[in-house]
PDB file of C-alpha atoms in Angstrom:
ATOM      1  CA  MET A   1     -57.204 -57.116 -23.976  1.00  0.00           C
ATOM      2  CA  MET A   2     -58.036 -60.784 -24.475  1.00  0.00           C
ATOM      3  CA  SER A   3     -54.423 -61.417 -25.435  1.00  0.00           C
ATOM      4  CA  LEU A   4     -53.119 -59.733 -22.218  1.00  0.00           C
ATOM      5  CA  LEU A   5     -55.475 -61.758 -19.959  1.00  0.00           C
ATOM      6  CA  LEU A   6     -54.485 -64.949 -21.691  1.00  0.00           C
ATOM      7  CA  ASN A   7     -50.788 -64.219 -21.171  1.00  0.00           C
ATOM      8  CA  THR A   8     -51.339 -63.527 -17.421  1.00  0.00           C
ATOM      9  CA  GLN A   9     -53.175 -66.786 -16.907  1.00  0.00           C
ATOM     10  CA  VAL A  10     -50.517 -68.692 -18.803  1.00  0.00           C
ATOM     11  CA  GLY A  11     -47.785 -67.034 -16.648  1.00  0.00           C
ATOM     12  CA  ALA A  12     -49.507 -68.032 -13.382  1.00  0.00           C
ATOM     13  CA  GLU A  13     -50.036 -71.557 -14.581  1.00  0.00           C
ATOM     14  CA  SER A  14     -46.409 -71.853 -15.721  1.00  0.00           C
ATOM     15  CA  THR A  15     -45.089 -70.992 -12.237  1.00  0.00           C
ATOM     16  CA  GLY A  16     -47.359 -73.547 -10.579  1.00  0.00           C
ATOM     17  CA  LEU A  17     -48.133 -71.152  -7.646  1.00  0.00           C
ATOM     18  CA  THR A  18     -51.752 -71.748  -6.748  1.00  0.00           C
ATOM     19  CA  PRO A  19     -53.357 -69.575  -4.020  1.00  0.00           C
ATOM     20  CA  GLY A  20     -53.236 -72.509  -1.581  1.00  0.00           C
ATOM     21  CA  LEU A  21     -49.518 -73.039  -2.182  1.00  0.00           C
ATOM     22  CA  ILE A  22     -48.792 -69.339  -1.724  1.00  0.00           C
ATOM     23  CA  ALA A  23     -50.653 -69.364   1.610  1.00  0.00           C
ATOM     24  CA  LEU A  24     -48.635 -72.398   2.727  1.00  0.00           C
ATOM     25  CA  ILE A  25     -45.356 -70.669   1.856  1.00  0.00           C
ATOM     26  CA  VAL A  26     -46.414 -67.592   3.848  1.00  0.00           C
ATOM     27  CA  VAL A  27     -47.327 -69.726   6.885  1.00  0.00           C
ATOM     28  CA  LEU A  28     -44.036 -71.601   6.712  1.00  0.00           C
ATOM     29  CA  GLY A  29     -42.164 -68.296   6.448  1.00  0.00           C
ATOM     30  CA  VAL A  30     -43.904 -66.933   9.546  1.00  0.00           C
ATOM     31  CA  LEU A  31     -43.184 -70.150  11.461  1.00  0.00           C
ATOM     32  CA  LEU A  32     -39.539 -69.971  10.427  1.00  0.00           C
ATOM     33  CA  ILE A  33     -39.278 -66.386  11.692  1.00  0.00           C
ATOM     34  CA  LEU A  34     -40.914 -67.378  15.001  1.00  0.00           C
ATOM     35  CA  LEU A  35     -38.492 -70.279  15.354  1.00  0.00           C
ATOM     36  CA  ILE A  36     -35.520 -67.965  14.819  1.00  0.00           C
ATOM     37  CA  VAL A  37     -36.870 -65.539  17.439  1.00  0.00           C
ATOM     38  CA  VAL A  38     -37.345 -68.395  19.939  1.00  0.00           C
ATOM     39  CA  LEU A  39     -33.818 -69.665  19.349  1.00  0.00           C
ATOM     40  CA  ILE A  40     -32.470 -66.152  19.923  1.00  0.00           C
ATOM     41  CA  LEU A  41     -34.454 -65.496  23.114  1.00  0.00           C
ATOM     42  CA  VAL A  42     -34.523 -68.965  24.684  1.00  0.00           C
ATOM     43  CA  PRO A  43     -31.330 -70.770  25.747  1.00  0.00           C
ATOM     44  CA  VAL A  44     -32.535 -74.145  24.490  1.00  0.00           C
ATOM     45  CA  GLY A  45     -29.551 -75.967  25.962  1.00  0.00           C
ATOM     46  CA  LEU A  46     -30.385 -74.723  29.474  1.00  0.00           C
ATOM     47  CA  TRP A  47     -34.063 -75.528  28.981  1.00  0.00           C
ATOM     48  CA  PHE A  48     -33.241 -79.108  27.965  1.00  0.00           C
ATOM     49  CA  ARG A  49     -30.729 -79.517  30.810  1.00  0.00           C
ATOM     50  CA  ALA A  50     -33.328 -78.389  33.350  1.00  0.00           C
ATOM     51  CA  LEU A  51     -35.937 -80.676  31.792  1.00  0.00           C
ATOM     52  CA  ILE A  52     -33.841 -83.838  32.040  1.00  0.00           C
ATOM     53  CA  SER A  53     -32.739 -82.860  35.564  1.00  0.00           C
ATOM     54  CA  GLY A  54     -36.295 -82.816  36.859  1.00  0.00           C
ATOM     55  CA  ALA A  55     -36.242 -79.045  37.351  1.00  0.00           C
ATOM     56  CA  HIS A  56     -38.480 -77.941  34.503  1.00  0.00           C
ATOM     57  CA  VAL A  57     -38.408 -74.262  33.566  1.00  0.00           C
ATOM     58  CA  SER A  58     -40.730 -73.017  30.832  1.00  0.00           C
ATOM     59  CA  MET A  59     -39.330 -71.428  27.692  1.00  0.00           C
ATOM     60  CA  GLY A  60     -41.404 -68.332  28.376  1.00  0.00           C
ATOM     61  CA  ARG A  61     -39.782 -67.895  31.802  1.00  0.00           C
ATOM     62  CA  LEU A  62     -36.309 -68.322  30.321  1.00  0.00           C
ATOM     63  CA  ALA A  63     -37.068 -65.776  27.611  1.00  0.00           C
ATOM     64  CA  GLY A  64     -38.411 -63.373  30.240  1.00  0.00           C
ATOM     65  CA  MET A  65     -35.269 -63.691  32.373  1.00  0.00           C
ATOM     66  CA  LYS A  66     -33.093 -63.091  29.329  1.00  0.00           C
ATOM     67  CA  LEU A  67     -35.085 -60.000  28.360  1.00  0.00           C
ATOM     68  CA  ARG A  68     -34.708 -58.729  31.934  1.00  0.00           C
ATOM     69  CA  LYS A  69     -30.953 -59.274  31.531  1.00  0.00           C
ATOM     70  CA  MET A  70     -30.749 -61.725  34.411  1.00  0.00           C
ATOM     71  CA  PRO A  71     -27.891 -64.274  34.643  1.00  0.00           C
ATOM     72  CA  VAL A  72     -30.024 -67.103  33.265  1.00  0.00           C
ATOM     73  CA  ALA A  73     -27.298 -69.761  33.377  1.00  0.00           C
ATOM     74  CA  GLU A  74     -26.530 -69.067  37.046  1.00  0.00           C
ATOM     75  CA  ILE A  75     -30.177 -69.030  38.141  1.00  0.00           C
ATOM     76  CA  VAL A  76     -31.104 -72.201  36.259  1.00  0.00           C
ATOM     77  CA  GLY A  77     -27.927 -73.949  37.418  1.00  0.00           C
ATOM     78  CA  GLU A  78     -28.674 -73.148  41.081  1.00  0.00           C
ATOM     79  CA  TYR A  79     -32.317 -74.151  40.612  1.00  0.00           C
ATOM     80  CA  ILE A  80     -31.225 -77.555  39.320  1.00  0.00           C
ATOM     81  CA  LYS A  81     -28.742 -77.922  42.190  1.00  0.00           C
ATOM     82  CA  ALA A  82     -31.388 -77.076  44.788  1.00  0.00           C
ATOM     83  CA  LYS A  83     -33.917 -79.463  43.240  1.00  0.00           C
ATOM     84  CA  LYS A  84     -31.448 -82.355  43.259  1.00  0.00           C
ATOM     85  CA  ALA A  85     -30.589 -81.651  46.914  1.00  0.00           C
ATOM     86  CA  GLY A  86     -34.256 -81.605  47.905  1.00  0.00           C
ATOM     87  CA  ILE A  87     -34.219 -77.886  48.750  1.00  0.00           C
ATOM     88  CA  VAL A  88     -37.494 -76.012  48.175  1.00  0.00           C
ATOM     89  CA  PHE A  89     -36.416 -72.777  46.521  1.00  0.00           C
ATOM     90  CA  ASP A  90     -38.737 -71.494  43.796  1.00  0.00           C
ATOM     91  CA  ILE A  91     -37.089 -70.064  40.698  1.00  0.00           C
ATOM     92  CA  ASP A  92     -39.129 -66.846  41.110  1.00  0.00           C
ATOM     93  CA  GLU A  93     -37.615 -66.400  44.575  1.00  0.00           C
ATOM     94  CA  MET A  94     -34.158 -67.063  43.144  1.00  0.00           C
ATOM     95  CA  GLU A  95     -34.614 -64.374  40.510  1.00  0.00           C
ATOM     96  CA  ASN A  96     -35.967 -61.916  43.087  1.00  0.00           C
ATOM     97  CA  HIS A  97     -33.038 -62.591  45.423  1.00  0.00           C
ATOM     98  CA  LYS A  98     -30.600 -62.006  42.580  1.00  0.00           C
ATOM     99  CA  MET A  99     -32.365 -58.771  41.620  1.00  0.00           C
ATOM    100  CA  ALA A 100     -32.084 -57.624  45.251  1.00  0.00           C
ATOM    101  CA  GLY A 101     -28.295 -58.009  45.056  1.00  0.00           C
ATOM    102  CA  GLY A 102     -28.014 -61.329  46.867  1.00  0.00           C
ATOM    103  CA  ASN A 103     -25.403 -64.018  46.327  1.00  0.00           C
ATOM    104  CA  LEU A 104     -27.561 -66.846  44.999  1.00  0.00           C
ATOM    105  CA  VAL A 105     -24.754 -69.404  44.762  1.00  0.00           C
ATOM    106  CA  ARG A 106     -23.755 -68.865  48.388  1.00  0.00           C
ATOM    107  CA  VAL A 107     -27.348 -69.100  49.645  1.00  0.00           C
ATOM    108  CA  VAL A 108     -28.037 -72.364  47.809  1.00  0.00           C
ATOM    109  CA  ASN A 109     -24.757 -73.892  48.987  1.00  0.00           C
ATOM    110  CA  ALA A 110     -25.538 -72.792  52.550  1.00  0.00           C
ATOM    111  CA  LEU A 111     -28.999 -74.375  52.416  1.00  0.00           C
ATOM    112  CA  ILE A 112     -27.522 -77.625  51.124  1.00  0.00           C
ATOM    113  CA  ALA A 113     -24.786 -77.589  53.791  1.00  0.00           C
ATOM    114  CA  ALA A 114     -27.335 -76.878  56.539  1.00  0.00           C
ATOM    115  CA  ASN A 115     -29.567 -79.673  55.312  1.00  0.00           C
ATOM    116  CA  SER A 116     -26.650 -82.112  55.282  1.00  0.00           C
ATOM    117  CA  ALA A 117     -25.572 -81.055  58.799  1.00  0.00           C
ATOM    118  CA  ARG A 118     -29.192 -81.171  60.058  1.00  0.00           C
ATOM    119  CA  ILE A 119     -29.097 -77.497  60.986  1.00  0.00           C
ATOM    120  CA  SER A 120     -32.403 -75.629  60.852  1.00  0.00           C
ATOM    121  CA  LEU A 121     -32.046 -72.842  58.311  1.00  0.00           C
ATOM    122  CA  PRO A 122     -35.327 -71.442  56.923  1.00  0.00           C
ATOM    123  CA  LEU A 123     -35.084 -70.043  53.417  1.00  0.00           C
ATOM    124  CA  GLU A 124     -36.195 -66.580  54.519  1.00  0.00           C
ATOM    125  CA  ASP A 125     -33.471 -66.500  57.193  1.00  0.00           C
ATOM    126  CA  ALA A 126     -30.817 -67.544  54.674  1.00  0.00           C
ATOM    127  CA  LYS A 127     -31.859 -64.813  52.233  1.00  0.00           C
ATOM    128  CA  ALA A 128     -32.063 -62.167  54.958  1.00  0.00           C
ATOM    129  CA  ILE A 129     -28.610 -63.013  56.338  1.00  0.00           C
ATOM    130  CA  ASP A 130     -27.127 -62.940  52.844  1.00  0.00           C
ATOM    131  CA  LEU A 131     -28.727 -59.586  51.986  1.00  0.00           C
ATOM    132  CA  ALA A 132     -27.383 -58.217  55.276  1.00  0.00           C
ATOM    133  CA  GLY A 133     -23.884 -58.790  53.907  1.00  0.00           C
ATOM    134  CA  ARG A 134     -23.037 -61.853  56.002  1.00  0.00           C
ATOM    135  CA  ASP A 135     -21.294 -64.881  54.557  1.00  0.00           C
ATOM    136  CA  ILE A 136     -24.067 -67.391  55.231  1.00  0.00           C
ATOM    137  CA  LEU A 137     -22.088 -70.360  53.899  1.00  0.00           C
ATOM    138  CA  THR A 138     -19.136 -69.695  56.223  1.00  0.00           C
ATOM    139  CA  ALA A 139     -21.606 -69.215  59.091  1.00  0.00           C
ATOM    140  CA  ILE A 140     -23.094 -72.666  58.492  1.00  0.00           C
ATOM    141  CA  GLN A 141     -19.620 -74.193  58.390  1.00  0.00           C
ATOM    142  CA  ASN A 142     -18.794 -72.462  61.688  1.00  0.00           C
ATOM    143  CA  CYS A 143     -21.945 -73.899  63.238  1.00  0.00           C
ATOM    144  CA  VAL A 144     -20.389 -77.308  62.742  1.00  0.00           C
ATOM    145  CA  ASP A 145     -16.724 -76.429  63.298  1.00  0.00           C
ATOM    146  CA  PRO A 146     -16.027 -73.672  65.885  1.00  0.00           C
ATOM    147  CA  TYR A 147     -13.277 -71.191  65.087  1.00  0.00           C
ATOM    148  CA  ILE A 148     -10.796 -69.149  67.112  1.00  0.00           C
ATOM    149  CA  ILE A 149     -10.790 -65.374  67.570  1.00  0.00           C
ATOM    150  CA  ASP A 150      -7.654 -63.682  68.929  1.00  0.00           C
ATOM    151  CA  ILE A 151      -8.389 -60.337  70.593  1.00  0.00           C
ATOM    152  CA  LYS A 152      -5.372 -58.272  71.582  1.00  0.00           C
ATOM    153  CA  ASN A 153      -4.669 -54.983  73.388  1.00  0.00           C
ATOM    154  CA  ILE A 154      -7.847 -54.681  75.439  1.00  0.00           C
ATOM    155  CA  GLN A 155      -7.114 -51.868  77.884  1.00  0.00           C
ATOM    156  CA  ALA A 156      -8.836 -51.864  81.269  1.00  0.00           C
ATOM    157  CA  ILE A 157      -8.198 -50.096  84.597  1.00  0.00           C
ATOM    158  CA  ALA A 158      -8.700 -51.663  88.023  1.00  0.00           C
ATOM    159  CA  LYS A 159     -10.000 -49.689  91.011  1.00  0.00           C
ATOM    160  CA  ASP A 160      -6.433 -49.117  92.262  1.00  0.00           C
ATOM    161  CA  GLY A 161      -5.686 -47.132  89.088  1.00  0.00           C
ATOM    162  CA  ILE A 162      -3.430 -49.736  87.473  1.00  0.00           C
ATOM    163  CA  GLU A 163      -4.051 -50.265  83.772  1.00  0.00           C
ATOM    164  CA  LEU A 164      -3.935 -53.771  82.341  1.00  0.00           C
ATOM    165  CA  ILE A 165      -3.561 -54.705  78.699  1.00  0.00           C
ATOM    166  CA  VAL A 166      -5.353 -57.998  78.099  1.00  0.00           C
ATOM    167  CA  ALA A 167      -5.168 -60.484  75.227  1.00  0.00           C
ATOM    168  CA  VAL A 168      -7.909 -63.084  74.782  1.00  0.00           C
ATOM    169  CA  ARG A 169      -8.309 -66.193  72.647  1.00  0.00           C
ATOM    170  CA  ALA A 170     -11.970 -67.180  72.292  1.00  0.00           C
ATOM    171  CA  THR A 171     -13.530 -70.256  70.695  1.00  0.00           C
ATOM    172  CA  VAL A 172     -16.673 -69.282  68.795  1.00  0.00           C
ATOM    173  CA  ARG A 173     -19.551 -71.412  67.550  1.00  0.00           C
ATOM    174  CA  VAL A 174     -21.982 -69.514  65.318  1.00  0.00           C
ATOM    175  CA  ASN A 175     -25.666 -69.275  66.212  1.00  0.00           C
ATOM    176  CA  ILE A 176     -27.684 -68.714  63.016  1.00  0.00           C
ATOM    177  CA  SER A 177     -30.531 -66.900  64.787  1.00  0.00           C
ATOM    178  CA  CYS A 178     -28.044 -64.352  66.155  1.00  0.00           C
ATOM    179  CA  LEU A 179     -26.758 -63.651  62.643  1.00  0.00           C
ATOM    180  CA  ARG A 180     -30.211 -62.630  61.467  1.00  0.00           C
ATOM    181  CA  ASN A 181     -30.463 -60.255  64.416  1.00  0.00           C
ATOM    182  CA  GLY A 182     -27.267 -58.554  63.284  1.00  0.00           C
ATOM    183  CA  ALA A 183     -24.709 -60.222  65.535  1.00  0.00           C
ATOM    184  CA  GLY A 184     -21.439 -61.010  63.797  1.00  0.00           C
ATOM    185  CA  GLU A 185     -17.766 -61.328  64.653  1.00  0.00           C
ATOM    186  CA  ASP A 186     -17.490 -57.598  65.416  1.00  0.00           C
ATOM    187  CA  THR A 187     -20.337 -57.933  67.911  1.00  0.00           C
ATOM    188  CA  ILE A 188     -18.636 -60.889  69.587  1.00  0.00           C
ATOM    189  CA  ILE A 189     -15.343 -59.004  69.894  1.00  0.00           C
ATOM    190  CA  ALA A 190     -17.129 -55.949  71.287  1.00  0.00           C
ATOM    191  CA  ARG A 191     -18.984 -57.995  73.905  1.00  0.00           C
ATOM    192  CA  ILE A 192     -15.849 -59.831  74.993  1.00  0.00           C
ATOM    193  CA  GLY A 193     -14.056 -56.501  75.291  1.00  0.00           C
ATOM    194  CA  GLU A 194     -16.906 -55.045  77.363  1.00  0.00           C
ATOM    195  CA  GLY A 195     -16.850 -58.067  79.655  1.00  0.00           C
ATOM    196  CA  ILE A 196     -13.114 -57.782  80.263  1.00  0.00           C
ATOM    197  CA  VAL A 197     -13.270 -54.040  80.921  1.00  0.00           C
ATOM    198  CA  SER A 198     -16.139 -54.617  83.346  1.00  0.00           C
ATOM    199  CA  ALA A 199     -14.316 -57.462  85.127  1.00  0.00           C
ATOM    200  CA  VAL A 200     -11.059 -55.525  85.507  1.00  0.00           C
ATOM    201  CA  GLY A 201     -12.889 -52.348  86.476  1.00  0.00           C
ATOM    202  CA  GLY A 202     -14.722 -54.213  89.231  1.00  0.00           C
ATOM    203  CA  ALA A 203     -11.525 -55.570  90.800  1.00  0.00           C
ATOM    204  CA  GLU A 204     -10.164 -53.752  93.858  1.00  0.00           C
ATOM    205  CA  THR A 205      -6.590 -54.249  92.640  1.00  0.00           C
ATOM    206  CA  TYR A 206      -4.966 -55.465  89.448  1.00  0.00           C
ATOM    207  CA  ARG A 207      -3.528 -58.383  91.441  1.00  0.00           C
ATOM    208  CA  GLU A 208      -6.999 -59.923  91.696  1.00  0.00           C
ATOM    209  CA  ILE A 209      -7.160 -60.136  87.912  1.00  0.00           C
ATOM    210  CA  LEU A 210      -3.660 -61.579  87.607  1.00  0.00           C
ATOM    211  CA  ALA A 211      -4.525 -64.184  90.222  1.00  0.00           C
ATOM    212  CA  GLN A 212      -7.335 -65.430  87.996  1.00  0.00           C
TER     213      GLN A 212
END
């Protein structure tokens, strides 16, 4: 028995592994595993890019977005873009808008374009218009530069029973508040058509319309 105990002690001493050293190795192993997990879950490159761009995003938030299978690169990229342009758009709101099926890139570009053109576009309006299926960026561009709508084959009958087929070319400038209320190009075409039918229908003869 004494011989066995002596051999065990000699074996431990020969390896040089004291209890303190073993504990240190275990701690370092755990830290190494944690580091590997962080590197897997956190896109460190994106985190560093956001940090140096003045649009800090915590590693925990990045890991959470990745676990939720969100497009982390897109969201962080648009967050950085908005920050640099002076647009107040919280990254939580960006993620929520993306989860709701919105086009985040288009909304951010629209907000930047509106800000540059000094057009009032509240964030909530921009998100609502985008979620309604409207192209908010094109709408902002059309606020600055009007566009042409050609409407053909509008049929209307004057009071004398003569039918006219009318073609109209209209210049349109977008009103952002109307977009949120649901008015789009189809609404404009419908209203123009209604106006023409009403005008022709109110004429005593078709000649009155032709004279105009």
